[in-house]
XYZ file of N, CA and C in Angstrom:
825
model
N -5.810 43.530 10.987
C -6.031 42.705 9.791
C -6.839 41.488 10.193
N -7.970 41.310 9.555
C -8.869 40.213 9.908
C -8.632 39.027 8.988
N -8.007 37.997 9.527
C -7.692 36.809 8.723
C -8.560 35.648 9.174
N -9.152 34.967 8.208
C -9.933 33.780 8.536
C -9.016 32.592 8.710
N -9.481 31.588 9.433
C -8.700 30.362 9.646
C -8.680 29.549 8.360
N -7.513 29.309 7.734
C -7.471 28.613 6.450
C -7.829 27.156 6.561
N -7.825 26.579 7.755
C -8.093 25.154 7.890
C -9.573 24.844 8.080
N -10.396 25.877 8.219
C -11.801 25.619 8.451
C -12.482 25.006 7.236
N -11.999 25.331 6.040
C -12.680 24.900 4.831
C -12.041 23.666 4.194
N -11.204 22.974 4.930
C -10.508 21.822 4.361
C -11.480 20.709 4.014
N -11.351 20.177 2.813
C -12.143 19.024 2.390
C -11.188 17.940 1.937
N -11.630 16.686 2.008
C -10.766 15.562 1.692
C -11.241 14.885 0.419
N -10.313 14.557 -0.451
C -10.627 13.855 -1.691
C -9.649 12.708 -1.830
N -9.977 11.548 -1.284
C -9.051 10.415 -1.288
C -8.999 9.720 -2.644
N -9.913 10.058 -3.552
C -9.882 9.455 -4.881
C -8.686 9.981 -5.663
N -8.428 11.290 -5.584
C -7.333 11.877 -6.342
C -6.033 11.948 -5.552
N -6.087 11.823 -4.234
C -4.898 11.987 -3.409
C -4.575 13.434 -3.148
N -5.584 14.321 -3.261
C -5.384 15.737 -2.995
C -6.580 16.281 -2.236
N -6.350 17.334 -1.477
C -7.407 18.002 -0.719
C -7.363 19.494 -0.996
N -8.495 20.146 -0.842
C -8.519 21.601 -0.974
C -8.454 22.245 0.401
N -7.826 23.411 0.452
C -7.694 24.138 1.703
C -7.643 25.637 1.384
N -8.189 26.454 2.269
C -8.107 27.899 2.086
C -6.746 28.377 2.583
N -6.092 29.246 1.794
C -4.764 29.746 2.162
C -4.572 31.153 1.621
N -3.490 31.816 2.084
C -3.201 33.184 1.667
C -1.988 33.209 0.736
N -1.988 34.129 -0.200
C -0.855 34.379 -1.067
C -0.141 35.664 -0.643
N 1.119 35.762 -1.000
C 1.945 36.909 -0.592
C 1.330 38.246 -1.007
N 0.723 38.283 -2.190
C 0.206 39.548 -2.705
C -1.130 39.955 -2.076
N -1.758 39.027 -1.293
C -3.047 39.354 -0.685
C -3.199 38.581 0.616
N -2.718 39.144 1.704
C -2.762 38.481 3.005
C -4.077 38.706 3.740
N -4.994 39.431 3.117
C -6.273 39.715 3.771
C -7.372 38.734 3.370
N -7.210 38.069 2.247
C -8.270 37.207 1.741
C -7.719 35.813 1.443
N -8.273 34.837 2.128
C -7.871 33.450 1.873
C -8.614 32.914 0.647
N -7.894 32.133 -0.152
C -8.490 31.517 -1.346
C -8.215 30.023 -1.332
N -9.117 29.272 -1.939
C -8.998 27.814 -1.942
C -7.948 27.358 -2.943
N -7.158 26.362 -2.525
C -6.160 25.779 -3.415
C -5.986 24.311 -3.022
N -5.197 23.601 -3.814
C -5.023 22.154 -3.628
C -3.716 21.841 -2.905
N -3.746 20.827 -2.044
C -2.551 20.264 -1.416
C -2.537 18.755 -1.644
N -1.349 18.207 -1.854
C -1.222 16.754 -1.973
C -1.413 16.107 -0.610
N -2.112 14.985 -0.578
C -2.314 14.265 0.674
C -1.101 13.379 0.978
N -0.811 13.268 2.249
C 0.296 12.440 2.734
C -0.211 11.656 3.930
N -0.002 10.347 3.912
C -0.523 9.511 4.995
C 0.483 8.422 5.340
N 0.544 8.019 6.618
C 1.358 6.850 6.971
C 0.688 5.584 6.467
N 1.452 4.762 5.777
C 0.937 3.507 5.216
C 1.782 2.360 5.770
N 1.132 1.464 6.506
C 1.821 0.296 7.074
C 1.628 -0.904 6.165
N 2.715 -1.597 5.857
C 2.644 -2.859 5.123
C 2.764 -3.985 6.139
N 1.718 -4.801 6.221
C 1.617 -5.855 7.233
C 1.601 -7.197 6.519
N 2.628 -8.012 6.769
C 2.743 -9.321 6.137
C 2.334 -10.414 7.112
N 1.303 -11.139 6.746
C 0.819 -12.257 7.575
C 0.650 -11.838 9.036
N 0.103 -10.634 9.228
C -0.204 -10.155 10.564
C 0.917 -9.429 11.279
N 2.104 -9.336 10.657
C 3.243 -8.665 11.289
C 3.595 -7.414 10.496
N 3.584 -6.257 11.174
C 3.903 -5.003 10.516
C 5.393 -4.960 10.181
N 5.697 -4.689 8.926
C 7.091 -4.716 8.468
C 7.666 -3.319 8.275
N 6.855 -2.396 7.770
C 7.363 -1.074 7.445
C 6.205 -0.083 7.445
N 6.501 1.161 7.818
C 5.547 2.249 7.700
C 6.180 3.317 6.815
N 5.499 3.681 5.754
C 5.999 4.664 4.799
C 5.024 5.821 4.706
N 5.533 7.016 4.462
C 4.680 8.146 4.144
C 4.443 8.140 2.643
N 3.169 8.150 2.251
C 2.842 7.965 0.841
C 1.546 8.677 0.492
N 1.314 8.842 -0.795
C 0.019 9.313 -1.269
C -0.984 8.173 -1.134
N -2.177 8.464 -0.603
C -3.123 7.376 -0.304
C -3.908 6.894 -1.520
N -3.195 6.445 -2.538
C -3.839 5.848 -3.708
C -2.896 4.826 -4.306
N -3.454 3.886 -5.072
C -2.671 2.806 -5.692
C -1.858 2.042 -4.656
N -2.440 1.822 -3.474
C -1.669 1.220 -2.388
C -1.434 -0.270 -2.587
N -2.332 -0.961 -3.268
C -2.083 -2.377 -3.552
C -0.900 -2.524 -4.514
N -0.806 -1.618 -5.495
C 0.342 -1.648 -6.402
C 1.625 -1.294 -5.657
N 1.535 -0.342 -4.728
C 2.692 0.003 -3.903
C 3.167 -1.203 -3.112
N 2.230 -1.906 -2.465
C 2.600 -3.066 -1.655
C 3.216 -4.162 -2.516
N 2.656 -4.374 -3.700
C 3.206 -5.390 -4.598
C 4.592 -4.980 -5.082
N 4.731 -3.720 -5.515
C 6.026 -3.256 -6.003
C 7.088 -3.266 -4.924
N 6.736 -2.845 -3.708
C 7.676 -2.879 -2.596
C 8.116 -4.319 -2.318
N 7.167 -5.242 -2.334
C 7.486 -6.648 -2.060
C 8.441 -7.203 -3.112
N 8.256 -6.794 -4.371
C 9.144 -7.246 -5.444
C 10.507 -6.552 -5.358
N 10.499 -5.241 -5.181
C 11.759 -4.487 -5.241
C 12.626 -4.696 -4.012
N 12.038 -5.129 -2.891
C 12.815 -5.432 -1.697
C 13.201 -6.906 -1.625
N 12.848 -7.675 -2.638
C 13.208 -9.094 -2.656
C 12.414 -9.945 -1.689
N 11.280 -9.427 -1.206
C 10.439 -10.212 -0.301
C 9.756 -11.333 -1.074
N 9.398 -11.058 -2.328
C 8.848 -12.071 -3.226
C 9.596 -11.983 -4.551
N 9.499 -13.050 -5.342
C 10.046 -13.051 -6.695
C 8.957 -12.911 -7.744
N 7.713 -13.206 -7.347
C 6.605 -13.209 -8.294
C 5.333 -12.749 -7.594
N 4.448 -12.019 -8.303
C 3.166 -11.641 -7.704
C 2.351 -12.839 -7.227
N 2.590 -14.009 -7.809
C 1.847 -15.206 -7.414
C 2.141 -15.633 -5.988
N 3.233 -15.116 -5.400
C 3.577 -15.469 -4.022
C 2.816 -14.641 -2.986
N 1.989 -13.717 -3.472
C 1.044 -13.006 -2.604
C -0.333 -13.611 -2.842
N -0.929 -14.160 -1.796
C -2.204 -14.857 -1.925
C -3.410 -13.942 -1.737
N -3.213 -12.799 -1.099
C -4.317 -11.883 -0.880
C -3.823 -10.557 -0.354
N -4.652 -9.502 -0.513
C -4.246 -8.170 -0.074
C -5.493 -7.337 0.190
N -5.499 -6.613 1.298
C -6.606 -5.728 1.646
C -6.063 -4.442 2.236
N -6.747 -3.335 1.971
C -6.365 -2.021 2.494
C -7.424 -1.564 3.485
N -6.981 -1.159 4.698
C -7.894 -0.722 5.747
C -7.434 0.614 6.321
N -8.390 1.522 6.634
C -8.028 2.740 7.370
C -7.827 2.424 8.843
N -6.705 2.884 9.393
C -6.409 2.646 10.818
C -5.660 3.842 11.387
N -6.010 4.268 12.591
C -5.206 5.204 13.399
C -4.600 6.353 12.586
N -5.423 7.120 11.951
C -4.972 8.267 11.164
C -4.092 7.888 9.982
N -4.140 6.647 9.569
C -3.360 6.211 8.430
C -4.050 5.078 7.711
N -3.268 4.283 7.012
C -3.786 3.163 6.239
C -2.904 1.949 6.460
N -3.509 0.794 6.383
C -2.786 -0.458 6.571
C -3.088 -1.375 5.395
N -2.030 -1.894 4.794
C -2.176 -2.873 3.721
C -1.820 -4.237 4.295
N -2.811 -5.100 4.401
C -2.599 -6.440 4.932
C -2.340 -7.396 3.773
N -1.176 -8.026 3.821
C -0.685 -8.854 2.724
C -0.527 -10.287 3.213
N -1.097 -11.218 2.462
C -0.955 -12.634 2.798
C 0.117 -13.250 1.914
N 1.261 -13.561 2.523
C 2.385 -14.154 1.807
C 2.311 -15.674 1.831
N 2.950 -16.295 0.842
C 3.123 -17.742 0.907
C 3.960 -18.084 2.129
N 3.794 -19.279 2.657
C 4.517 -19.686 3.871
C 6.020 -19.604 3.677
N 6.493 -20.010 2.503
C 7.942 -20.018 2.254
C 8.494 -18.598 2.265
N 7.792 -17.680 1.611
C 8.260 -16.307 1.564
C 8.154 -15.626 2.930
N 7.139 -15.965 3.695
C 6.997 -15.359 5.008
C 8.114 -15.822 5.933
N 8.502 -17.081 5.833
C 9.622 -17.570 6.631
C 10.906 -16.837 6.260
N 11.100 -16.615 4.965
C 12.283 -15.874 4.538
C 12.274 -14.444 5.027
N 11.091 -13.822 5.041
C 10.986 -12.451 5.524
C 11.324 -12.368 7.008
N 10.835 -13.302 7.768
C 11.111 -13.296 9.201
C 12.597 -13.459 9.476
N 13.296 -14.211 8.637
C 14.727 -14.434 8.847
C 15.539 -13.159 8.655
N 15.114 -12.312 7.772
C 15.878 -11.088 7.511
C 15.123 -9.835 7.957
N 14.281 -10.036 8.941
C 13.401 -8.953 9.405
C 14.196 -7.737 9.863
N 13.731 -6.608 9.461
C 14.355 -5.375 9.897
C 13.268 -4.331 10.061
N 13.585 -3.282 10.815
C 12.661 -2.180 11.003
C 13.071 -1.040 10.104
N 12.129 -0.556 9.333
C 12.394 0.539 8.409
C 11.559 1.745 8.774
N 12.148 2.939 8.615
C 11.367 4.173 8.731
C 10.933 4.581 7.337
N 10.035 5.579 7.241
C 9.593 6.066 5.950
C 10.771 6.584 5.147
N 10.772 6.319 3.834
C 11.919 6.689 3.026
C 11.552 7.654 1.904
N 10.713 8.628 2.232
C 10.392 9.632 1.230
C 11.662 10.336 0.771
N 12.602 10.582 1.687
C 13.786 11.328 1.316
C 15.081 10.568 1.455
N 15.133 9.563 2.300
C 16.411 8.917 2.606
C 16.243 7.413 2.672
N 16.995 6.697 1.858
C 16.820 5.259 1.810
C 17.520 4.495 2.903
N 18.381 5.170 3.689
C 19.109 4.487 4.743
C 18.330 4.511 6.057
N 17.413 5.464 6.192
C 16.730 5.673 7.466
C 16.104 4.375 7.962
N 16.439 3.982 9.173
C 15.779 2.850 9.792
C 16.382 1.503 9.461
N 17.352 1.441 8.559
C 17.949 0.155 8.239
C 18.886 -0.237 9.371
N 18.628 -1.371 9.981
C 19.403 -1.767 11.149
C 20.812 -2.197 10.772
N 20.951 -2.807 9.603
C 22.255 -3.309 9.212
C 22.711 -2.573 7.959
N 23.831 -1.837 8.058
C 24.302 -1.093 6.901
C 24.634 -2.013 5.736
N 25.009 -3.249 6.023
C 25.314 -4.184 4.945
C 24.117 -4.438 4.046
N 22.897 -4.235 4.581
C 21.708 -4.494 3.786
C 21.516 -3.447 2.699
N 22.238 -2.303 2.824
C 22.148 -1.273 1.788
C 22.635 -1.840 0.456
N 23.705 -2.597 0.497
C 24.263 -3.152 -0.733
C 23.976 -4.631 -0.876
N 22.723 -5.012 -0.633
C 22.407 -6.440 -0.686
C 22.709 -6.993 -2.073
N 23.184 -8.235 -2.157
C 23.569 -8.807 -3.450
C 22.382 -8.890 -4.405
N 22.605 -8.466 -5.634
C 21.610 -8.583 -6.696
C 22.293 -9.252 -7.881
N 21.667 -10.261 -8.443
C 22.252 -10.970 -9.580
C 22.465 -10.001 -10.733
N 23.625 -10.032 -11.385
C 23.872 -9.133 -12.516
C 22.797 -9.295 -13.591
N 22.354 -8.181 -14.127
C 21.310 -8.200 -15.144
C 21.872 -8.689 -16.480
N 21.039 -9.353 -17.284
C 21.461 -9.714 -18.636
C 21.421 -8.488 -19.543
N 21.941 -8.616 -20.734
C 21.889 -7.524 -21.707
C 20.911 -7.917 -22.813
N 19.621 -7.772 -22.508
C 18.584 -8.167 -23.466
C 17.801 -6.977 -24.011
N 17.945 -5.791 -23.399
C 17.134 -4.639 -23.768
C 17.960 -3.594 -24.509
N 17.289 -2.885 -25.408
C 17.884 -1.723 -26.071
C 16.855 -0.595 -26.069
N 17.348 0.631 -26.202
C 16.437 1.771 -26.239
C 17.040 2.852 -27.123
N 16.213 3.385 -28.030
C 16.629 4.458 -28.928
C 16.358 5.789 -28.236
N 17.415 6.548 -27.966
C 17.265 7.814 -27.252
C 16.409 8.824 -28.013
N 16.235 8.627 -29.297
C 15.364 9.515 -30.065
C 13.899 9.366 -29.657
N 13.574 8.268 -28.955
C 12.194 8.041 -28.521
C 11.928 8.569 -27.108
N 12.952 9.174 -26.497
C 12.803 9.606 -25.107
C 12.032 10.915 -24.964
N 12.233 11.836 -25.888
C 11.675 13.178 -25.723
C 10.156 13.173 -25.629
N 9.503 12.368 -26.432
C 8.038 12.327 -26.415
C 7.527 11.896 -25.044
N 8.196 10.915 -24.445
C 7.785 10.453 -23.112
C 8.003 11.549 -22.067
N 9.120 12.255 -22.154
C 9.385 13.349 -21.217
C 8.305 14.419 -21.301
N 7.866 14.705 -22.518
C 6.852 15.739 -22.703
C 5.470 15.312 -22.209
N 5.264 14.001 -22.040
C 3.977 13.500 -21.569
C 3.972 13.154 -20.077
N 5.092 13.343 -19.403
C 5.198 12.908 -18.007
C 4.138 13.551 -17.120
N 3.855 14.823 -17.322
C 2.874 15.498 -16.476
C 1.471 14.914 -16.627
N 1.199 14.279 -17.750
C -0.121 13.664 -17.945
C -0.367 12.547 -16.936
N 0.721 11.995 -16.383
C 0.606 10.893 -15.424
C 0.775 11.387 -13.985
N 0.648 12.702 -13.800
C 0.724 13.310 -12.472
C -0.498 14.200 -12.221
N -1.693 13.610 -12.171
C -2.874 14.460 -11.937
C -2.819 15.209 -10.618
N -2.331 14.566 -9.555
C -2.183 15.260 -8.280
C -1.078 16.306 -8.386
N -0.012 15.972 -9.080
C 1.072 16.919 -9.269
C 0.642 18.157 -10.032
N -0.246 17.994 -11.007
C -0.734 19.147 -11.758
C -1.559 20.068 -10.870
N -2.267 19.493 -9.899
C -3.058 20.294 -8.967
C -2.198 20.962 -7.901
N -1.145 20.261 -7.464
C -0.430 20.681 -6.257
C 1.040 21.015 -6.458
N 1.651 20.549 -7.546
C 3.092 20.715 -7.731
C 3.911 19.941 -6.721
N 3.399 18.782 -6.266
C 3.978 18.138 -5.075
C 4.166 16.627 -5.229
N 4.312 16.119 -6.450
C 4.491 14.674 -6.589
C 5.631 14.347 -7.547
N 6.137 13.127 -7.392
C 7.062 12.538 -8.353
C 6.300 11.532 -9.222
N 6.889 11.222 -10.365
C 6.282 10.251 -11.271
C 7.308 9.201 -11.662
N 6.806 7.998 -11.952
C 7.620 6.911 -12.508
C 6.842 6.312 -13.656
N 7.478 6.203 -14.819
C 6.810 5.729 -16.035
C 7.490 4.476 -16.563
N 6.689 3.609 -17.171
C 7.250 2.464 -17.892
C 7.139 2.733 -19.375
N 8.275 2.746 -20.082
C 8.324 2.989 -21.512
C 8.612 1.685 -22.238
N 7.865 1.395 -23.303
C 8.206 0.215 -24.089
C 9.369 0.558 -25.024
N 9.770 -0.383 -25.852
C 10.971 -0.203 -26.670
C 10.854 0.953 -27.654
N 9.620 1.300 -28.049
C 9.418 2.407 -28.985
C 9.282 3.742 -28.279
N 9.369 3.737 -26.943
C 9.246 4.961 -26.183
C 7.831 5.309 -25.781
N 6.858 4.477 -26.161
C 5.468 4.705 -25.765
C 5.301 4.410 -24.277
N 4.582 5.271 -23.584
C 4.346 5.078 -22.154
C 3.270 4.012 -21.953
N 3.630 2.928 -21.303
C 2.676 1.858 -20.999
C 1.831 2.212 -19.777
N 2.469 2.849 -18.788
C 1.765 3.217 -17.567
C 2.637 4.197 -16.793
N 2.021 4.910 -15.876
C 2.749 5.822 -15.015
C 2.066 5.933 -13.671
N 2.860 6.106 -12.619
C 2.339 6.250 -11.262
C 2.990 7.468 -10.617
N 2.259 8.076 -9.673
C 2.792 9.237 -8.966
C 2.658 9.055 -7.467
N 3.495 9.779 -6.748
C 3.435 9.767 -5.291
C 4.235 10.961 -4.780
N 3.983 11.316 -3.515
C 4.779 12.375 -2.896
C 6.238 11.940 -2.745
N 6.493 10.641 -2.664
C 7.850 10.115 -2.526
C 8.307 9.439 -3.804
N 9.545 9.725 -4.209
C 10.024 9.138 -5.460
C 10.169 7.628 -5.361
N 10.579 7.115 -4.188
C 10.712 5.669 -4.038
C 9.357 4.984 -4.106
N 8.343 5.622 -3.515
C 7.011 5.019 -3.516
C 6.415 5.039 -4.919
N 6.625 6.141 -5.656
C 6.157 6.196 -7.041
C 6.776 5.061 -7.856
N 8.072 4.820 -7.643
C 8.743 3.740 -8.355
C 8.172 2.385 -7.946
N 7.950 2.181 -6.647
C 7.368 0.913 -6.204
C 5.993 0.687 -6.817
N 5.180 1.737 -6.880
C 3.851 1.608 -7.487
C 3.965 1.193 -8.948
N 4.924 1.790 -9.665
C 5.117 1.425 -11.065
C 5.600 -0.015 -11.195
N 6.552 -0.411 -10.342
C 7.071 -1.777 -10.405
C 5.982 -2.783 -10.058
N 5.052 -2.394 -9.185
C 3.914 -3.251 -8.902
C 3.013 -3.393 -10.113
N 2.744 -2.290 -10.806
C 1.922 -2.334 -12.017
C 2.607 -3.163 -13.103
N 3.922 -2.992 -13.222
C 4.677 -3.771 -14.217
C 4.648 -5.253 -13.882
N 4.826 -5.584 -12.598
C 4.796 -6.987 -12.197
C 3.441 -7.617 -12.446
N 2.381 -6.861 -12.200
C 1.033 -7.382 -12.420
C 0.752 -7.573 -13.908
N 1.223 -6.617 -14.740
C 0.956 -6.684 -16.177
C 1.905 -7.626 -16.913
N 3.075 -7.876 -16.317
C 4.033 -8.787 -16.943
C 4.871 -8.150 -18.035
N 5.027 -6.814 -18.022
C 5.878 -6.173 -19.027
C 7.335 -6.469 -18.741
N 8.100 -6.757 -19.807
C 9.531 -7.031 -19.652
C 10.384 -6.118 -20.527
N 9.942 -5.878 -21.753
C 10.743 -5.077 -22.678
C 10.470 -3.595 -22.478
N 11.524 -2.840 -22.179
C 11.356 -1.415 -21.991
C 12.284 -0.845 -20.939
N 11.890 0.322 -20.404
C 12.743 1.059 -19.476
C 11.882 1.847 -18.504
N 12.497 2.251 -17.385
C 11.836 3.089 -16.392
C 12.339 4.527 -16.534
N 11.408 5.476 -16.433
C 11.734 6.899 -16.405
C 11.160 7.489 -15.128
N 12.013 8.132 -14.305
C 11.558 8.739 -13.062
C 11.805 10.240 -13.109
N 10.942 10.989 -12.422
C 11.003 12.451 -12.473
C 12.029 13.040 -11.518
N 12.730 12.202 -10.796
C 13.608 12.659 -9.719
C 15.071 12.404 -10.051
N 15.909 12.588 -9.026
C 17.290 12.126 -9.131
C 17.311 10.609 -9.010
N 18.449 10.008 -9.321
C 18.617 8.561 -9.203
C 19.479 8.260 -7.982
N 18.848 7.755 -6.936
C 19.581 7.344 -5.742
C 19.995 5.885 -5.873
N 20.878 5.448 -4.977
C 21.287 4.040 -5.005
C 20.069 3.138 -4.852
N 19.109 3.562 -4.022
C 17.975 2.685 -3.742
C 17.092 2.510 -4.964
N 16.926 3.555 -5.769
C 16.109 3.438 -6.966
C 16.777 2.506 -7.974
N 18.096 2.576 -8.056
C 18.832 1.633 -8.907
C 18.649 0.208 -8.390
N 18.797 0.041 -7.084
C 18.702 -1.285 -6.483
C 17.314 -1.881 -6.652
N 16.273 -1.068 -6.447
C 14.903 -1.540 -6.619
C 14.650 -1.961 -8.064
N 15.105 -1.140 -8.997
C 14.894 -1.446 -10.416
C 15.597 -2.743 -10.804
N 16.853 -2.861 -10.395
C 17.615 -4.056 -10.740
C 17.012 -5.304 -10.103
N 16.544 -5.192 -8.874
C 15.924 -6.324 -8.192
C 14.738 -6.843 -8.987
N 14.042 -5.957 -9.697
C 12.865 -6.341 -10.485
C 13.209 -6.659 -11.939
N 14.492 -6.692 -12.274
C 14.895 -7.073 -13.622
C 14.882 -5.948 -14.631
N 14.741 -4.695 -14.172
C 14.770 -3.545 -15.075
C 16.218 -3.288 -15.494
N 16.467 -3.216 -16.795
C 17.834 -3.054 -17.291
C 18.214 -1.609 -17.588
N 17.204 -0.729 -17.777
C 17.481 0.654 -18.178
C 16.666 1.586 -17.296
N 17.350 2.566 -16.662
C 16.694 3.520 -15.782
C 17.077 4.938 -16.189
N 16.066 5.724 -16.565
C 16.248 7.135 -16.884
C 15.803 7.976 -15.692
N 16.596 8.970 -15.322
C 16.226 9.911 -14.275
C 16.277 11.318 -14.846
N 15.317 12.155 -14.463
C 15.276 13.528 -14.961
C 16.409 14.351 -14.366
N 16.798 14.033 -13.140
C 17.875 14.768 -12.476
C 19.150 13.907 -12.445
N 20.056 14.252 -11.561
C 21.369 13.607 -11.533
C 21.336 12.265 -10.808
N 22.436 11.554 -10.899
C 22.645 10.325 -10.130
C 23.695 10.590 -9.060
N 23.663 9.800 -8.013
C 24.681 9.895 -6.966
C 25.818 8.914 -7.268
N 26.934 9.097 -6.574
C 28.067 8.192 -6.790
C 27.703 6.762 -6.421
N 26.951 6.582 -5.335
C 26.582 5.233 -4.930
C 25.618 4.608 -5.924
N 24.717 5.414 -6.495
C 23.812 4.896 -7.522
C 24.595 4.390 -8.729
N 25.607 5.145 -9.131
C 26.432 4.731 -10.272
C 27.201 3.458 -9.937
N 27.722 3.379 -8.727
C 28.466 2.191 -8.307
C 27.582 0.949 -8.337
N 26.366 1.067 -7.802
C 25.445 -0.076 -7.787
C 25.037 -0.442 -9.210
N 24.749 0.554 -10.049
C 24.358 0.296 -11.437
C 25.470 -0.405 -12.204
N 26.703 0.044 -11.996
C 27.838 -0.589 -12.672
C 27.954 -2.046 -12.253
N 27.801 -2.291 -10.950
C 27.976 -3.633 -10.421
C 26.890 -4.597 -10.889
N 25.657 -4.110 -11.022
C 24.572 -5.042 -11.372
C 24.188 -4.963 -12.846
N 25.015 -4.289 -13.655
C 24.826 -4.228 -15.110
C 23.598 -3.430 -15.538
N 23.179 -2.442 -14.741
C 22.045 -1.614 -15.129
C 22.539 -0.384 -15.885
N 21.859 -0.049 -16.981
C 22.172 1.155 -17.728
C 21.479 2.335 -17.054
N 22.278 3.272 -16.537
C 21.753 4.401 -15.769
C 21.996 5.698 -16.526
N 20.918 6.456 -16.716
C 20.981 7.720 -17.452
C 20.396 8.823 -16.585
N 21.118 9.927 -16.444
C 20.633 11.078 -15.699
C 20.451 12.292 -16.588
N 19.949 13.382 -16.012
C 19.677 14.614 -16.749
C 18.907 14.326 -18.036
N 17.894 13.468 -17.905
C 17.067 13.095 -19.059
C 16.073 14.213 -19.334
N 16.382 15.003 -20.329
C 15.554 16.132 -20.726
C 15.494 16.161 -22.246
N 14.505 16.840 -22.820
C 14.442 16.874 -24.287
C 15.773 17.285 -24.913
N 16.296 16.419 -25.761
C 17.549 16.689 -26.449
C 18.790 16.465 -25.623
N 18.641 15.900 -24.421
C 19.799 15.756 -23.539
C 19.712 14.454 -22.748
N 20.839 13.839 -22.483
C 20.919 12.672 -21.610
C 22.378 12.432 -21.252
N 22.625 12.108 -19.974
C 23.972 11.792 -19.511
C 23.999 10.332 -19.098
N 24.797 9.538 -19.787
C 24.840 8.094 -19.555
C 25.984 7.790 -18.589
N 25.645 7.185 -17.454
C 26.639 6.893 -16.424
C 27.231 5.494 -16.559
N 26.406 4.523 -16.973
C 26.876 3.130 -17.004
C 26.297 2.394 -18.209
N 27.047 1.443 -18.707
C 26.616 0.461 -19.713
C 25.857 1.097 -20.882
N 26.520 1.950 -21.671
C 25.848 2.622 -22.793
C 25.519 1.694 -23.951
N 25.997 0.470 -23.942
C 25.800 -0.423 -25.079
C 24.338 -0.780 -25.321
N 23.466 -0.539 -24.358
C 22.041 -0.803 -24.563
C 21.343 0.324 -25.327
N 22.021 1.448 -25.529
C 21.372 2.632 -26.063
C 21.758 2.894 -27.518
N 20.789 3.468 -28.230
C 21.019 3.938 -29.598
C 20.750 5.439 -29.624
N 21.508 6.156 -30.486
C 21.338 7.602 -30.545
C 20.980 8.025 -31.974
């Protein structure tokens, strides 16, 4: 059987975050055909010249990722505390150089920790287990959401996953306003990174009224990131974990899982919702 090398025809498309590659299908192992794969790259976030974290991510919307990560990890409270940002290709990956205000950089150095990529696990690389449950001020009860407006957003989620439509390999995070209209959506190979990108876009745009919808399960970290950024309502397409529910209950976040057309399971604080 004469098989060609599927990697010979690989091309790179960093604009979309996907590349084409020749590959074989089960029904025809003799002929390779071109198909799409999602790109994955190590992305280092460097604050004032010091590398803080390296994450595996889709190589697009990286400035929004850096901003959202900085907000959701409590490194900054406002986008105004970042004075500049540049993205550079380095060593088979990408580096986002971030210029923090002096006050915020001093605070970062005080609680410095080494993190590994968290595409799948939010605990990986955290030196202090206590940092998993870092204190977050309880959220106010200022937001409401009519569950009748959820289905339309769910049906449009794929529109915000262009790489996912090509590859079947990304998660999405959407910001919904009070009427259920999608204000923006971001995608990434990692659910946490997709959420950070969305939180960065939200922080830049200044949206406050609304809710987050993610295409994945709801982990404790996604709850914690959302609450840190003042998000009061989080919808997840899949289930929530026990720790996610515990954190949501403690910080007054309304957490909903199994968000599908005609269905929703409310884990915490249902008083924000209308049916």
